[in-house]
Coordinates of C-alpha atoms in Angstrom, one line a residue:
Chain A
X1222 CA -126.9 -15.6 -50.4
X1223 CA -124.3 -14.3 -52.7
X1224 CA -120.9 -13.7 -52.6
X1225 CA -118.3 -11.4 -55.0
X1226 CA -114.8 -12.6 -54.6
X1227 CA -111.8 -10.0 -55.0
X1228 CA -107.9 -10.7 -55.0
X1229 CA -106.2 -8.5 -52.7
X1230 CA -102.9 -9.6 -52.5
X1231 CA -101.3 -13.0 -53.6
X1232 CA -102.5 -15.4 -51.4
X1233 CA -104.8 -12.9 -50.1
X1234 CA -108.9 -12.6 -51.0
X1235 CA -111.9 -10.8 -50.2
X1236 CA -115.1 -12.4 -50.1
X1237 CA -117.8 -9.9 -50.2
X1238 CA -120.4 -11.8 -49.0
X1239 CA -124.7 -11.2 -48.9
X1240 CA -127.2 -12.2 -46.8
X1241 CA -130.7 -11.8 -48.0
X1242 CA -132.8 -9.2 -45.5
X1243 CA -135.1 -12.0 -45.2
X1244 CA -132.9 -14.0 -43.6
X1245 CA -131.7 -11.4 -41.4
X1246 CA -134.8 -10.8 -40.4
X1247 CA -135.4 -14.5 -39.5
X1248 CA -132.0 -14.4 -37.3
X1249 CA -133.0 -11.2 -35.5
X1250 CA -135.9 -12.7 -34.1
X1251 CA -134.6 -15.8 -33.3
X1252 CA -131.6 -13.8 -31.5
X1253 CA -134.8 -11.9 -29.5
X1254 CA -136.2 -15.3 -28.7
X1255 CA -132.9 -16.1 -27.4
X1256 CA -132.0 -13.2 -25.6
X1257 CA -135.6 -13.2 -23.9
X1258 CA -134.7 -16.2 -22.3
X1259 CA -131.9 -15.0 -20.9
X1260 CA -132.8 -12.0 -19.1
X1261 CA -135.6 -10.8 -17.0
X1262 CA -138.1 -8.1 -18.1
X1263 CA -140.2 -6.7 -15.6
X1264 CA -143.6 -7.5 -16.1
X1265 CA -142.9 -10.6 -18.2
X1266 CA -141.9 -14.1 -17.2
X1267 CA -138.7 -15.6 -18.9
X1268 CA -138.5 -16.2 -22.3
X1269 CA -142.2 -15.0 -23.1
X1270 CA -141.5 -11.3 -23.3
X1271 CA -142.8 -10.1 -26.9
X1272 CA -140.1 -9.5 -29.8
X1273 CA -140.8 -5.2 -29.6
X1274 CA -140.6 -5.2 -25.8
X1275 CA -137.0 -6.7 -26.2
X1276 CA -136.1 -4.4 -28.4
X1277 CA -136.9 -1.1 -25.9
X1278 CA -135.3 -3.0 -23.4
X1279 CA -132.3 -4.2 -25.3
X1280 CA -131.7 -1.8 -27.8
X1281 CA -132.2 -2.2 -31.8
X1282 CA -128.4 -2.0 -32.2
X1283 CA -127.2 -4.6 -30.2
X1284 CA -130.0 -7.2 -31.5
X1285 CA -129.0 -6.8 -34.3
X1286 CA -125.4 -6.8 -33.7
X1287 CA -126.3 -10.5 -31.8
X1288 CA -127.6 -11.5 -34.4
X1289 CA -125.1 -11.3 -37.2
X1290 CA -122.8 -14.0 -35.3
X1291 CA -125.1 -16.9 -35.6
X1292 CA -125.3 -15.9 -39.7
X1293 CA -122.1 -15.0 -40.1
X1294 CA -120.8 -18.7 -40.0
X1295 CA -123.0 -20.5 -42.0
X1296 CA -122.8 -18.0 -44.3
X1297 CA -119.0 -17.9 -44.7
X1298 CA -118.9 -21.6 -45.0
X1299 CA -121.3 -21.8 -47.7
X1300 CA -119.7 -19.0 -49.1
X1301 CA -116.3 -20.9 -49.5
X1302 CA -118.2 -23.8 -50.4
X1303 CA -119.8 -21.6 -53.6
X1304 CA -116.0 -20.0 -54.4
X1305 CA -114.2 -22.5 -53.9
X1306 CA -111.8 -21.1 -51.4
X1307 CA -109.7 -23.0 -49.0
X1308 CA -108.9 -20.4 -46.7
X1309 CA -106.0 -21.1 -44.3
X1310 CA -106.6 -18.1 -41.9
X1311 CA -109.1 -17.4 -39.9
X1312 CA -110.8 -14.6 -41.8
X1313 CA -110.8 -10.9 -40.8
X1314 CA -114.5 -10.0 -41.0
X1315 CA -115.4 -6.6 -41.4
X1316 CA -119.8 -5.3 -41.2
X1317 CA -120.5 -3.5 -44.2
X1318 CA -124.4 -3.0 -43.5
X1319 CA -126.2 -4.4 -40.9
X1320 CA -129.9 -3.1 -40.8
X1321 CA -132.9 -4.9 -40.6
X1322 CA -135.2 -5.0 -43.4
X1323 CA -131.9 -4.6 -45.6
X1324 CA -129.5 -7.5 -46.7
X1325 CA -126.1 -8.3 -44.4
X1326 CA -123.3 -7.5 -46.0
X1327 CA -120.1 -8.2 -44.7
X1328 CA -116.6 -8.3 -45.7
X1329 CA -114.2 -11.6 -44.9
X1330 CA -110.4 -11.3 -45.8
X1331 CA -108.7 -14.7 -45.8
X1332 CA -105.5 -16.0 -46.7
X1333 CA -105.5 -19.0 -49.4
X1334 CA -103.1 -21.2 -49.3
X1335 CA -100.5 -20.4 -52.2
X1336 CA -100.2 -21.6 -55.5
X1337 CA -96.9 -23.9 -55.3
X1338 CA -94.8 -24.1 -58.1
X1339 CA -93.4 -27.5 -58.2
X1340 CA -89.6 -28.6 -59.1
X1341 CA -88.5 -31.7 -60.2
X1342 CA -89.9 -34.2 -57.8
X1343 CA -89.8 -37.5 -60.0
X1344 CA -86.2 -38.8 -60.7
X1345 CA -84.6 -37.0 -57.9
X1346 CA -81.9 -39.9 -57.9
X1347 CA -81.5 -39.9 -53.8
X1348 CA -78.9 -42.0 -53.0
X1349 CA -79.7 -45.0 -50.9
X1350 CA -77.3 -45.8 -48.6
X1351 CA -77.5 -50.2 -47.9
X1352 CA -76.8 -50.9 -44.0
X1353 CA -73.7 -51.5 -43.0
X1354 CA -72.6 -53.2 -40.0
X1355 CA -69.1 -53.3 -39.0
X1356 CA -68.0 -56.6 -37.4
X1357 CA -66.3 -54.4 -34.3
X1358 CA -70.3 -53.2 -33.6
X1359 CA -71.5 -56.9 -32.9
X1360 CA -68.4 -57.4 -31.5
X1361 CA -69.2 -54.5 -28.9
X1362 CA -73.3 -55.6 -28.5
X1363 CA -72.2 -58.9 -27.6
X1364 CA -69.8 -57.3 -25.1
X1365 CA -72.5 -55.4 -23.7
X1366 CA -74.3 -58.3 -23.6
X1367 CA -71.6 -60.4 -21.6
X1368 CA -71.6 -57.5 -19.3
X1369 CA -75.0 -57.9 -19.0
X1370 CA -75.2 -61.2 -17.6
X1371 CA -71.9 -60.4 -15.4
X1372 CA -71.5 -62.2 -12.1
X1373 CA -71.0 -60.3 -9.2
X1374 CA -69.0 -61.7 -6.4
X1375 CA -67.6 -61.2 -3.4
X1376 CA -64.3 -60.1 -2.8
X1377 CA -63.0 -60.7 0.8
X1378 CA -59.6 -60.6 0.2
X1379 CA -57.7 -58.6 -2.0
X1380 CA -57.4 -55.2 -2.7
X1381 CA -60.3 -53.2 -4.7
X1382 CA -59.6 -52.3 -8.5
X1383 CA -61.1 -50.1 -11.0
X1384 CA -64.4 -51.4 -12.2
X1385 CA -65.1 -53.0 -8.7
X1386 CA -68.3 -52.1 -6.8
X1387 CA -67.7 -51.0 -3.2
X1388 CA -70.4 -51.3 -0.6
X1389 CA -69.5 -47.9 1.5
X1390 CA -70.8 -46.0 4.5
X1391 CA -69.4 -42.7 3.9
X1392 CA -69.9 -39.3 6.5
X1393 CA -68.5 -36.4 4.7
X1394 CA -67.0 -33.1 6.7
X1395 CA -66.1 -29.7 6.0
X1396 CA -63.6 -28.1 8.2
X1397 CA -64.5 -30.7 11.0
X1398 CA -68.0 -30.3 10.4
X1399 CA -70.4 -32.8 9.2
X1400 CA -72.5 -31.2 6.2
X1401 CA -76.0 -32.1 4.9
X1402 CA -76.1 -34.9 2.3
X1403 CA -72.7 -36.2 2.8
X1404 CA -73.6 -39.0 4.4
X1405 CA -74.6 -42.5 3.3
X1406 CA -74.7 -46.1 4.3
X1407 CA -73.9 -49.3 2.3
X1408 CA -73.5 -47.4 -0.8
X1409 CA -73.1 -49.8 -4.1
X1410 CA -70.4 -47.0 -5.7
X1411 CA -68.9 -48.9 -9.0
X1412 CA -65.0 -47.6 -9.3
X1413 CA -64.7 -45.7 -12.4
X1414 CA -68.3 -44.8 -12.6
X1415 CA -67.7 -41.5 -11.6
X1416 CA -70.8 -41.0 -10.2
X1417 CA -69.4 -39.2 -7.2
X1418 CA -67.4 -36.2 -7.1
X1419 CA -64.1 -36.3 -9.4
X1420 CA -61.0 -38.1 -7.0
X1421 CA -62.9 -39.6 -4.9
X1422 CA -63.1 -43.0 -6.3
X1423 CA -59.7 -43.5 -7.4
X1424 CA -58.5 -42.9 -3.8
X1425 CA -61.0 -46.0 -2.6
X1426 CA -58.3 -48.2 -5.4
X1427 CA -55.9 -50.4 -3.3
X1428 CA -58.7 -50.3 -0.2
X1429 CA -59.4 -53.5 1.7
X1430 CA -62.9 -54.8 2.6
X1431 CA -63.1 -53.5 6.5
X1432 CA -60.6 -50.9 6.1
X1433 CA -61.1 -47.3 6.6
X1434 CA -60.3 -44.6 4.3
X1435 CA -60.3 -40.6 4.6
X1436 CA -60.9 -39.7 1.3
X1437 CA -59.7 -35.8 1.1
X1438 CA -61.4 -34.4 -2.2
X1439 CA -62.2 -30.5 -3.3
X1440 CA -65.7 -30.1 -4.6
X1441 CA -65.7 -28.7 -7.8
X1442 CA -66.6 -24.9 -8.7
X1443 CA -69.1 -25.3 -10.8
X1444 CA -70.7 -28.2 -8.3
X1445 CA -74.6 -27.6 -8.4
X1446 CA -74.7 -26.7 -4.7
X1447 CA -73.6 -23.0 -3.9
X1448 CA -72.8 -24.0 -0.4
X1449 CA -70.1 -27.1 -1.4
X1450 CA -68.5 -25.8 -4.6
X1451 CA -64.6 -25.1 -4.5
X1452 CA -64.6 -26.4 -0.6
X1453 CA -62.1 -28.8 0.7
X1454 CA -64.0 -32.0 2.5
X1455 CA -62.8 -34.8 4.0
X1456 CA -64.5 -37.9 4.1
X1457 CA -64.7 -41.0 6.2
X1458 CA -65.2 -43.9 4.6
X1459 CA -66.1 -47.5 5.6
X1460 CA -65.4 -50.3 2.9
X1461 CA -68.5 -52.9 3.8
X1462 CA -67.6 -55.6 1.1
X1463 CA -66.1 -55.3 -2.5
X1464 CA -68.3 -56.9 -5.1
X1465 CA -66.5 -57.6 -8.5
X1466 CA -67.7 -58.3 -12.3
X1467 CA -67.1 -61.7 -13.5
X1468 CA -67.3 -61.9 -17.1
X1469 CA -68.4 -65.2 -18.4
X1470 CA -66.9 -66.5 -21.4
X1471 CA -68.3 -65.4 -24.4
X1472 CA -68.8 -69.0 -26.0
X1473 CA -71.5 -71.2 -26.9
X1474 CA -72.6 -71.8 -23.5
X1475 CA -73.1 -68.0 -23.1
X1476 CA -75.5 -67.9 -26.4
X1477 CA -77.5 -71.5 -24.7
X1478 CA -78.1 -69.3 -21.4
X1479 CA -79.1 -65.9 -22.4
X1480 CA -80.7 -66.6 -25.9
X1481 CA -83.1 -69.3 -27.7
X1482 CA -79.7 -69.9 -29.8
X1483 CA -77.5 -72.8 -29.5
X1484 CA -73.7 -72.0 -30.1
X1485 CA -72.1 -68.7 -30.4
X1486 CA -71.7 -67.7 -34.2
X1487 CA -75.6 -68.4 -34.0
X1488 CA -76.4 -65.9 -31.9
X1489 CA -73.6 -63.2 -33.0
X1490 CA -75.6 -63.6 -36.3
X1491 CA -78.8 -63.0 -34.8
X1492 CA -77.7 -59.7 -33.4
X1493 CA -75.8 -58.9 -36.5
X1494 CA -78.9 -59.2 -38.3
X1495 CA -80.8 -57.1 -36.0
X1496 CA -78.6 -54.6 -36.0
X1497 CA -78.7 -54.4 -40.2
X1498 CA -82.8 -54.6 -40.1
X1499 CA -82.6 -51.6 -36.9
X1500 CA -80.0 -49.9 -39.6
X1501 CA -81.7 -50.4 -42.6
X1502 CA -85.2 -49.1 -41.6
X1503 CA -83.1 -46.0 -40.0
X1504 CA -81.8 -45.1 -43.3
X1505 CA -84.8 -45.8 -45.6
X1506 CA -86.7 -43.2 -42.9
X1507 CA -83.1 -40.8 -44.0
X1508 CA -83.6 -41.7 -47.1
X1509 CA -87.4 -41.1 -47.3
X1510 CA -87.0 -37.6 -45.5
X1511 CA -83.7 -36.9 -47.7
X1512 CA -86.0 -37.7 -51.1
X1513 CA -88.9 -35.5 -49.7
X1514 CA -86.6 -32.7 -48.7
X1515 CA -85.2 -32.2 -52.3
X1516 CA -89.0 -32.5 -53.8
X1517 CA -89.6 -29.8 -51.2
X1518 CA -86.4 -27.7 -51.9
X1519 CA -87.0 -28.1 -56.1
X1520 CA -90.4 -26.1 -55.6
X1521 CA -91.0 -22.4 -54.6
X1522 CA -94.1 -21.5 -52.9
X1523 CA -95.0 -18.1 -51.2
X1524 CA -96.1 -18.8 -47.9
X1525 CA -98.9 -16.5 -46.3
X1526 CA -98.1 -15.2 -43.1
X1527 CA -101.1 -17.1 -41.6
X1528 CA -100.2 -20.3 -42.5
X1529 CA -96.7 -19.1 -40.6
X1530 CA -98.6 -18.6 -37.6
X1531 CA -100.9 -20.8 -36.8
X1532 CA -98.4 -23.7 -37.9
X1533 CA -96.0 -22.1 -34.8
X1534 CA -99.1 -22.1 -33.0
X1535 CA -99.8 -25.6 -33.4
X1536 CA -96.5 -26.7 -32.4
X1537 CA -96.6 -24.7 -29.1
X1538 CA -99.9 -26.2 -28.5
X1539 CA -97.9 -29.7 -28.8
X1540 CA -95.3 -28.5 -26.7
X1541 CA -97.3 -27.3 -23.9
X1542 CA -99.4 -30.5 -24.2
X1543 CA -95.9 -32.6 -23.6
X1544 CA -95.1 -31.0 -20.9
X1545 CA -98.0 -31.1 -19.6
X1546 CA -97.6 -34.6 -18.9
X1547 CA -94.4 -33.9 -17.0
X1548 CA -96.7 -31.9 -15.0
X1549 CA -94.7 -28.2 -16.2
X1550 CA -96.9 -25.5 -17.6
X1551 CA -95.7 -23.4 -20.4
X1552 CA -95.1 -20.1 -18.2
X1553 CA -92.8 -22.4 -15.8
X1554 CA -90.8 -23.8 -19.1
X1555 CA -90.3 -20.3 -20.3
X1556 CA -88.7 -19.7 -17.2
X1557 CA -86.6 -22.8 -17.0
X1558 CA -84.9 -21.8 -20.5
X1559 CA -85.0 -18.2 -19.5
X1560 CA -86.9 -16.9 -22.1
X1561 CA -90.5 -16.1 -23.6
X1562 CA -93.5 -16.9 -25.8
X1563 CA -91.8 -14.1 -28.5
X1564 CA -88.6 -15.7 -28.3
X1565 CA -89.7 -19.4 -28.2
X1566 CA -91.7 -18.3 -31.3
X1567 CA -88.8 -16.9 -33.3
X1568 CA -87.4 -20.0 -32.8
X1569 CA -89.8 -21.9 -33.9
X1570 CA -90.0 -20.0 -37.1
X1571 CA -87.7 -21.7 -39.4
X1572 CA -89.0 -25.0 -38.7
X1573 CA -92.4 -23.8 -39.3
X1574 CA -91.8 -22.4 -42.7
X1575 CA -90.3 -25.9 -43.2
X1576 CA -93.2 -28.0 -42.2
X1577 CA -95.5 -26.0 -44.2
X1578 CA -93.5 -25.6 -46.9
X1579 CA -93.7 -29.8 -46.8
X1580 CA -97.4 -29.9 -46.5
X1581 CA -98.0 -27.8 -49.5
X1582 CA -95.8 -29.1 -52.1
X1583 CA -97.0 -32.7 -50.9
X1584 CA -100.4 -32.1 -51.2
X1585 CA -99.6 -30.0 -54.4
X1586 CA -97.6 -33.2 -55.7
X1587 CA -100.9 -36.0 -54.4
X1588 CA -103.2 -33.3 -56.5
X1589 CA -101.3 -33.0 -59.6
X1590 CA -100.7 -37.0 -59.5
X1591 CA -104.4 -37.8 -58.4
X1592 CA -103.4 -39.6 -55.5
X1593 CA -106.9 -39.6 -53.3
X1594 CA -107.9 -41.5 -50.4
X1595 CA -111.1 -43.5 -50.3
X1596 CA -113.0 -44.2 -47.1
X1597 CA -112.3 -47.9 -48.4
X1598 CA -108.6 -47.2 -48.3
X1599 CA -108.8 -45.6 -45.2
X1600 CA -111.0 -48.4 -43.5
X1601 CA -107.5 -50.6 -44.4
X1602 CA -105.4 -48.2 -42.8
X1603 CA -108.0 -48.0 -39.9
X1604 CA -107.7 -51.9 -39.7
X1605 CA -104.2 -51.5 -39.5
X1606 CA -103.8 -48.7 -36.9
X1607 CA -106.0 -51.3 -34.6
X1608 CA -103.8 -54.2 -35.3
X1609 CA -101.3 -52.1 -33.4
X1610 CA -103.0 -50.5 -30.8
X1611 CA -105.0 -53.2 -30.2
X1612 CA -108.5 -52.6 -30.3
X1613 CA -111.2 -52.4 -32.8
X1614 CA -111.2 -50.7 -35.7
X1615 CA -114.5 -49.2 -35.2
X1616 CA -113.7 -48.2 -31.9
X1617 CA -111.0 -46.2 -33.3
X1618 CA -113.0 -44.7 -36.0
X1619 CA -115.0 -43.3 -33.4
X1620 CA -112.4 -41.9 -31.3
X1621 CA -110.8 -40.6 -34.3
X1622 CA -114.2 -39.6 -35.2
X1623 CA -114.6 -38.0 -31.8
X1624 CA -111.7 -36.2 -31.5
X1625 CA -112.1 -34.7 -35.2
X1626 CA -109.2 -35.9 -36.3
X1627 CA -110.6 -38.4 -39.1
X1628 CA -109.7 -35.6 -42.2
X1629 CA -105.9 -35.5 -40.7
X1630 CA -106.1 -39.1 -40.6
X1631 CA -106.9 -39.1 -44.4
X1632 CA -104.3 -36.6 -45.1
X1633 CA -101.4 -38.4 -43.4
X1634 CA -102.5 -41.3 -45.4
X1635 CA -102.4 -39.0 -48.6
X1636 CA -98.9 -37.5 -47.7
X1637 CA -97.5 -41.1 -47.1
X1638 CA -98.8 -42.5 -50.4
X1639 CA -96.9 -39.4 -51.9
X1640 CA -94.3 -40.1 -50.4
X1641 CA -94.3 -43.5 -51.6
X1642 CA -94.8 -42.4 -55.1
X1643 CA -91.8 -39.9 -54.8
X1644 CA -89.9 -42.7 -53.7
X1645 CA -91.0 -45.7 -56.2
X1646 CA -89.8 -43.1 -58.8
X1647 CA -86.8 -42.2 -57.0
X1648 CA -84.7 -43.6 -59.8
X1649 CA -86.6 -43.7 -62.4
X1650 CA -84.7 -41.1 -64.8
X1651 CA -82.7 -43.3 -65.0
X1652 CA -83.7 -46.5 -65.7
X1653 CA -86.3 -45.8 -68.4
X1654 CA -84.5 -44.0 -71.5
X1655 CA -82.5 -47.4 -70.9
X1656 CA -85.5 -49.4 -70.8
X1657 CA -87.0 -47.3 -74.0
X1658 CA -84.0 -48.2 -75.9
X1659 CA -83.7 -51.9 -75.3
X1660 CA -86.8 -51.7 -76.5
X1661 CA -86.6 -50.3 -79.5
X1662 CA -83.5 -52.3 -80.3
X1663 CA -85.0 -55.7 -79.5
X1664 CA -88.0 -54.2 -82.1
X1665 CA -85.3 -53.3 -85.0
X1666 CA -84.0 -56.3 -84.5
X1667 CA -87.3 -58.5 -85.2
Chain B
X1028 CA -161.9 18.4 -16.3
X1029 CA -158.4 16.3 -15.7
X1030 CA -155.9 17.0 -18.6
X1031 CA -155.9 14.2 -20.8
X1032 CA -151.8 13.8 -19.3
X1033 CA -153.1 14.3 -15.9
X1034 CA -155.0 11.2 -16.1
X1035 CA -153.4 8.4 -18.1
X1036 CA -149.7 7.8 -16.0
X1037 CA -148.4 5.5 -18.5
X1038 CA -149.2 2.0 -20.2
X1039 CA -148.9 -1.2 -18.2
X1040 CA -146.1 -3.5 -19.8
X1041 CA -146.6 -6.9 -18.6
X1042 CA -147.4 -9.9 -20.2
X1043 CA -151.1 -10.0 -19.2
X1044 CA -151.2 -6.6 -21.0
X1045 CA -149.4 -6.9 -23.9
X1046 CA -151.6 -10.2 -24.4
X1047 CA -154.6 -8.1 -23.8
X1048 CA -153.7 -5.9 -27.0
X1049 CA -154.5 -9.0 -29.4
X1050 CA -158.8 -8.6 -28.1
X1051 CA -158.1 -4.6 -28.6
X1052 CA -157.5 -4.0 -25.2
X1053 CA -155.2 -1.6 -24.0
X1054 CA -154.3 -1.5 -20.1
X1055 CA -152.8 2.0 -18.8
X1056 CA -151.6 3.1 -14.8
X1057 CA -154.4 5.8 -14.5
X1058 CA -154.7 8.7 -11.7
X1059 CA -156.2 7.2 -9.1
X1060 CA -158.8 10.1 -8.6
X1061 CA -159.7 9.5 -12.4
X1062 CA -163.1 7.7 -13.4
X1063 CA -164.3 6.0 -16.4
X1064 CA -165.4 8.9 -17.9
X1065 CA -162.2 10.9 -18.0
X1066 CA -160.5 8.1 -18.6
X1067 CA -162.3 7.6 -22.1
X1068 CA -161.7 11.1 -22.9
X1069 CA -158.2 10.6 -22.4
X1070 CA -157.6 8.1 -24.3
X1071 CA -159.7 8.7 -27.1
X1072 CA -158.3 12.3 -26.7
X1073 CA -154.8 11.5 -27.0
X1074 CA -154.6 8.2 -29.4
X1075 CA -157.3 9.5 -32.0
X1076 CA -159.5 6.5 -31.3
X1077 CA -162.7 5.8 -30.3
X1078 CA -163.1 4.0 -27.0
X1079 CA -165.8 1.3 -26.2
X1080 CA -165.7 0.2 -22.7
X1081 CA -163.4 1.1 -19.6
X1082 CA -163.2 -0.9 -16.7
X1083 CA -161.0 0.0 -13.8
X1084 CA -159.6 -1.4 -10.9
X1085 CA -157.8 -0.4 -7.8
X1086 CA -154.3 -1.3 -6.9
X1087 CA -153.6 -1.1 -3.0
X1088 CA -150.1 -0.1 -1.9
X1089 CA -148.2 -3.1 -0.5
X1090 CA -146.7 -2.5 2.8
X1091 CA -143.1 -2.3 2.8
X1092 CA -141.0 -2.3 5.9
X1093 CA -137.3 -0.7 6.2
X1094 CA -136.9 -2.4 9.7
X1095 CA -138.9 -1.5 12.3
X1096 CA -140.7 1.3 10.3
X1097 CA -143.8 0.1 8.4
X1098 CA -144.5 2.2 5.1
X1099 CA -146.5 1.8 2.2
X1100 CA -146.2 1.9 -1.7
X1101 CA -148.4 4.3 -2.9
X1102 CA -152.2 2.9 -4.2
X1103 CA -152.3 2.9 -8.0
X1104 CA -155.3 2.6 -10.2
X1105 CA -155.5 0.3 -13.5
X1106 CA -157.9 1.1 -16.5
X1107 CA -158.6 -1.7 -19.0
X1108 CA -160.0 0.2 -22.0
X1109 CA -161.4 -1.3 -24.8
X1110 CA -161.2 0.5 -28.3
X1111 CA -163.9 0.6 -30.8
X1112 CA -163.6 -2.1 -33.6
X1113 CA -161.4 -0.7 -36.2
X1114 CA -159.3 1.2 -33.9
X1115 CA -155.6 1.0 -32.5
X1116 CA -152.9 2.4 -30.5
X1117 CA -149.5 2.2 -32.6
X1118 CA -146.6 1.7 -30.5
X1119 CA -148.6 1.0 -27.9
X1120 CA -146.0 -0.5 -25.4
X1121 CA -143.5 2.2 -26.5
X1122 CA -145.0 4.9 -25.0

């Protein structure tokens, strides 16, 4: 086998690639041996009619033609593997010969993936932002808290007030006629909450338990049924019981009850530091994504139309997976969001360009700085991963494994230790003509 | 005397045939009027070769029905010829 390689465009080559006749030849009667097994010949049981007699019966032409597939990909792969190209197409294969007793040539046109020409990425001097948490934040998680672990309870006398929950049965009418879905009984409906159409639970304020109310209220025009919106109802309404919120005191006996914590100031320094850790690991991700982001935006790269595509690809391939949980097939969501694959595509575009714009210059910056993953290293990570999900770490592998996923489980690993890198030398511009000089002092000094 | 064309129909293609080319035997559909004899001259006639032995045998029609009518394929008659050492049809089971 040999193959001539040719630049066509930028990013853009032509393998010219040739199979010995030999080989061919090999392939064409193992195509025949194939083929006789699928079909009948008269005169012949399956699978033993001679190579010639398939031939007649067939036709030369389209032996031959079935058997350039089964050569064509071994070839091609060992063809990149002699180049050296990493295509990141699919490659656009055109015959050049194909006659028995003469060699296979064919033609395969792939797109490479671009040369990228890296910016700054050490140095970049991201800002990192330290957590804050402002007092009036605890002060509102305990509240949330304290409402949490509210006490409900009863109201018999007394009139109901905003916040309260009101037990109702409720029949609604329009123009004297009882419409569907307007009726209800013992209804929790919390005041305020509007949950229910807009006036309708202020005008149940100042109700007593056991009292009847006609709640007059105009559905609104934009209300998702066509048949209610913009009509006048009237509603009768039955007050069952009035439950209200009692707060308990937020005080040391509060923390004892709802947390391993002993007095108060314990526990509101518990959730503060919560909230800083949740905060903190928030803005290291920002800051992580911020520090990649300018890496990504210092370097230019030329990105094949290819690489465009079957990124997009890939992402609608995740999309339609998600909602294929949710039961929803792609066609239905296109017509939910009124629109198409084209559209949805152009959409996707930028975002595309952006991802693969990332993936290049990271992989660019892991090859220039040597970063490589071992199968050691990647056994740790493995033993990791299981940690969290909970099972063996061989298991995994072989799920992983399975799934053909183990060289994208190396390359995350790659792009995170890159990441990393970027980040440890985040500052480091910085600091070292300071270190440098210190140095040198201390050495003039001695 | 038959025409050489008269007699031999066309080869048998089977696998029992084709097999049969390996021992230099070549099996044709002959007319069924046709003995050995013309049947040599045929061959050897139209292939350029020289013919050893013929042997024959009669194929009876089978008896197909369409319903309630009974009909018959029509009878056929096989030649086995074998060819001289040396000798050989080319392209035999393209004919």
């Amino acid at each position: 086998m040999s193959v001539k390689v040719e630049q066509i465009e930028k990013n853009k080559v032509g393998l010219e690639i040739l199979v010995p006749a030999k080989e061919f030849s090999l392939a064409i009667d193992r195509t025949a041996k194939k083929i006789a097994g699928e079909i009948i010949i008269p005169g012949f049981r399956k699978g033993k009619a001679p190579r010639h007699i398939i031939e007649r019966y067939v036709g030369k032409e389209y032996l031959q033609k079935e058997a350039v597939d089964p050569v064509l990909g071994p070839a091609y792969a060992q063809a990149l593997d002699e180049s050296g190209i990493w295509p990141v197409s699919r490659p656009e294969v055109e015959l050049i010969q194909v006659e028995e007793g003469k060699d296979l040539i064919f033609k395969a046109v792939v797109e490479v993936k671009p040369e990228v020409e890296l910016g700054q990425y050490m140095g970049l001097g991201v800002e990192k932002k330290s957590p804050q948490v402002m007092e009036q934040q605890v002060d509102d998680e305990l509240k949330r808290r304290q409402d949490l672990h509210a006490k409900l309870i009863q109201i018999d006398e007394g009139e109901i007030i905003d916040n309260d929950i009101a037990v109702i049965d409720f029949e609604g009418f329009i123009d004297g006629v009882p419409f569907a879905g307007g009726k209800g009984e013992n209804h929790e409906l919390t005041i305020g909450s509007n949950t229910f159409i807009p006036g309708f639970e202020e005008q149940l304020i100042g109700a007593h338990k056991d009292q009847a109310v006609d709640v007059n209220v105009r559905f609104p025009d934009e209300y998702h049924s066509k048949d209610l919106a913009g009509k006048e109802a009237l509603f009768k309404v039955q007050i069952n019981s009035i439950k209200r919120k009692e707060l308990v005191p937020l005080d040391d006996e509060f923390a004892k009850d709802i947390s391993e914590f002993e007095t108060l100031s314990e526990l509101r320094e518990d959730v503060k530091q919560k909230m800083i850790t949740a905060a903190g690991m928030r803005l290291n991700n920002e800051y992580r994504a911020e520090i990649v982001k300018k890496a990504v935006d210092n370097a230019s790269v030329e990105i094949p139309e290819g690489m465009i595509r079957s990124k997009i690809d890939s992402m609608i391939a995740d999309l339609q997976n998600n909602l294929s949980y949710q039961g929803v097939s792609l066609e239905q969501y296109y017509s939910y969001i009124n629109s198409n694959e084209g559209q949805l595509r152009e959409n996707y575009r930028a975002q595309a360009v952006e991802r693969t714009k990332t993936e290049l210059v990271l992989d660019a910056i892991a090859q220039k700085e040597g970063i490589a993953v071992s199968d050691e290293d990647v056994e740790k990570e493995m033993v990791k991963l299981s940690e969290q999900y909970g099972r063996k770490a061989e298991e995994l592998k072989q799920i992983l494994a399975a799934q053909g996923e183990l060289e994208w489980f190396k390359i995350g690993i790659v792009s995170d230790r890159t990441i990393d890198l970027l980040v440890e030398n985040n500052d480091v511009k910085k600091e070292e003509p300071e270190e440098e000089t210190e140095n040198t002092d201390a050495g003039k000094k001695e | 005397m038959r025409d050489a064309r008269d007699v031999l129909i066309r080869p048998v293609v089977s696998e029992k045939s084709v097999g049969a080319v390996e021992e230099n035997k070549y099996t044709f559909w002959v007319n069924t009027a046709a003995n050995k004899i013309e049947i040599k001259a045929a061959v050897e006639k139209m292939f350029k070769v020289k013919v050893d032995d013929v042997r024959t045998l009669n194929v009876k029609g089978k008896e197909k029905r369409q319903g309630r009518y009974v009909g018959t394929t029509p009878d056929r008659k096989k030649a086995i010829v074998t060819l001289k050492a040396g000798n050989k049809i080319e392209g035999f089971a393209g004919l």
